[in-house]
Protein backbone atom coordinates (compact mmCIF):
# COMPACT_ATOMS: atom_id res chain seq x y z
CA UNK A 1 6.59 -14.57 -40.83
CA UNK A 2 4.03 -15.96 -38.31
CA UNK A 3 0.98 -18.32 -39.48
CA UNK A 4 -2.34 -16.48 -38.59
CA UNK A 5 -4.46 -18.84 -40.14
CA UNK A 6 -7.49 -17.85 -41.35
CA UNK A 7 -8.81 -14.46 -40.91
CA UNK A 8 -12.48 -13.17 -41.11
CA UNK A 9 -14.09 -10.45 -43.11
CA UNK A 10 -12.50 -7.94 -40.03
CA UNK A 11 -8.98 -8.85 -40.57
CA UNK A 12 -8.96 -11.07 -36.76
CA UNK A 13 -8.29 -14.70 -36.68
CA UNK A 14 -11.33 -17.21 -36.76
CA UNK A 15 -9.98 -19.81 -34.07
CA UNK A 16 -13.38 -19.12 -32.20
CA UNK A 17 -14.87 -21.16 -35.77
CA UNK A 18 -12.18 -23.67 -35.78
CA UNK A 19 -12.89 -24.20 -32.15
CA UNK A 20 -16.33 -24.33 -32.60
CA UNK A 21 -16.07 -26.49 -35.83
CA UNK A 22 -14.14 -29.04 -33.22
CA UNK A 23 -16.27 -29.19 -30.91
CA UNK A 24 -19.35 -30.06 -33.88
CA UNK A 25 -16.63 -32.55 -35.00
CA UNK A 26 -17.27 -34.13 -31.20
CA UNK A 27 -20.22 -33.96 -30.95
CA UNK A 28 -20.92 -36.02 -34.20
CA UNK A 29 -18.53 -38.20 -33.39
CA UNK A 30 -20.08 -39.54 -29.79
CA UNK A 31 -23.70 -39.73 -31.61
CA UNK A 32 -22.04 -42.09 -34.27
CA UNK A 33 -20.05 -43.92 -31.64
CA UNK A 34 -23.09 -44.32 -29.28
CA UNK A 35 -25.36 -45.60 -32.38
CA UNK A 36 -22.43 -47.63 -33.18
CA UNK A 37 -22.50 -49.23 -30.08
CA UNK A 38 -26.45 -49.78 -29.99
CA UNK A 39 -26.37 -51.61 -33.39
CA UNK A 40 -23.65 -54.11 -31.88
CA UNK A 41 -26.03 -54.30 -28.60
CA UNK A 42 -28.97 -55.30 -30.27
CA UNK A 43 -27.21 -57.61 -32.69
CA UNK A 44 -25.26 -59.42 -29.98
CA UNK A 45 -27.85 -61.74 -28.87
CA UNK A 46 -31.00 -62.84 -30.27
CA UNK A 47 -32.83 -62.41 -26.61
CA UNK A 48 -35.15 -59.38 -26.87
CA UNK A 49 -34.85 -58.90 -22.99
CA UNK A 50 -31.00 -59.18 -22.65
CA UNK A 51 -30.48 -56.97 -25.77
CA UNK A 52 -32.91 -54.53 -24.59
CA UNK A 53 -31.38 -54.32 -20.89
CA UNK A 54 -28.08 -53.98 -22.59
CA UNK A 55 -29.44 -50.75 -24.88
CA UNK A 56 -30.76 -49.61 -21.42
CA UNK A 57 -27.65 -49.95 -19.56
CA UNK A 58 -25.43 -48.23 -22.76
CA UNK A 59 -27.80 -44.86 -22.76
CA UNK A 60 -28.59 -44.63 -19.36
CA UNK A 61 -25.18 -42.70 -18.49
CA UNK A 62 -24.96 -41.13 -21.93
CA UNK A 63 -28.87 -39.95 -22.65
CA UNK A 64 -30.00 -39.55 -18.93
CA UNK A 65 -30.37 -40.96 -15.64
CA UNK A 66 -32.86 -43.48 -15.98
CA UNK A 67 -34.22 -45.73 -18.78
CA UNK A 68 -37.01 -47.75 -19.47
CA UNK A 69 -37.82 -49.06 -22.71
CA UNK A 70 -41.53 -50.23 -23.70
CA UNK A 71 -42.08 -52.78 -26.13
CA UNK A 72 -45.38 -53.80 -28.48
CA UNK A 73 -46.05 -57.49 -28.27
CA UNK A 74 -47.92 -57.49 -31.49
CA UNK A 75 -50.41 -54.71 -32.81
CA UNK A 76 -53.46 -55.80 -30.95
CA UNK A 77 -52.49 -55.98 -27.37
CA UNK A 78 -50.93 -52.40 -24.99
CA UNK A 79 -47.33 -52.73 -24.89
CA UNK A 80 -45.42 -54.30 -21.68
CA UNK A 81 -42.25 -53.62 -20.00
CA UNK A 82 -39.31 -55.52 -21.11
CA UNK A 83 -36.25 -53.71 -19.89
CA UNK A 84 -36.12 -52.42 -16.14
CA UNK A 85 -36.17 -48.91 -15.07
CA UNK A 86 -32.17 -48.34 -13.77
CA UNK A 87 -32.77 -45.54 -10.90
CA UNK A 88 -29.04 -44.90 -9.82
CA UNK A 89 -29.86 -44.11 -6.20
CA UNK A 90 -32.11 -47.31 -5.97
CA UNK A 91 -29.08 -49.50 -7.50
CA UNK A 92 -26.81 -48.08 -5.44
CA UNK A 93 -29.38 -49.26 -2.59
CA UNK A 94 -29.57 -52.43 -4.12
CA UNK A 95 -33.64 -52.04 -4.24
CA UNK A 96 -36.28 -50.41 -6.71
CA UNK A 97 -38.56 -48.97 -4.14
């Protein structure tokens, strides 16, 4: 006798779910690895502006194209840039302009 698996409520196999369930299983995965590899980013050194170009340069192909990341100084001053913007078709220029 063949293996069916599971069936729904109709009687049909539920790969669709299992597929679905896999591709959840994925998903989760790359968010834990990518916060994974943040934590060891920002632990690696104890330089704020290398760890934060670092985090910039792990997201910027995961999260989006670009990154900047702005950073309080203390609670009484307007936050300053610390990590550079990465614009792919300026870096592969070799400029920012």
């Amino acid at each position: 006798m063949a293996d069916v698996g599971r069936l729904n409520g109709g009687g049909r196999p539920i790969e669709g779910d299992v597929v679905a369930g896999e591709a959840a299983q994925d998903a989760l995965l790359a968010r834990l690895t990518l916060l994974s590899e943040a934590s060891t980013v920002l632990t690696e050194t104890l330089d704020p502006d290398a760890a934060l170009y670092r985090l910039a340069q792990l997201v910027v192909p995961v999260l989006g194209d670009w990154c900047g990341v702005h950073v309080m100084a203390d609670w009484t001053r307007h936050p300053g840039w610390r990590a550079p913007l990465r614009w792919p078709a300026c870096s592969r220029a070799g400029s920012h302009s």
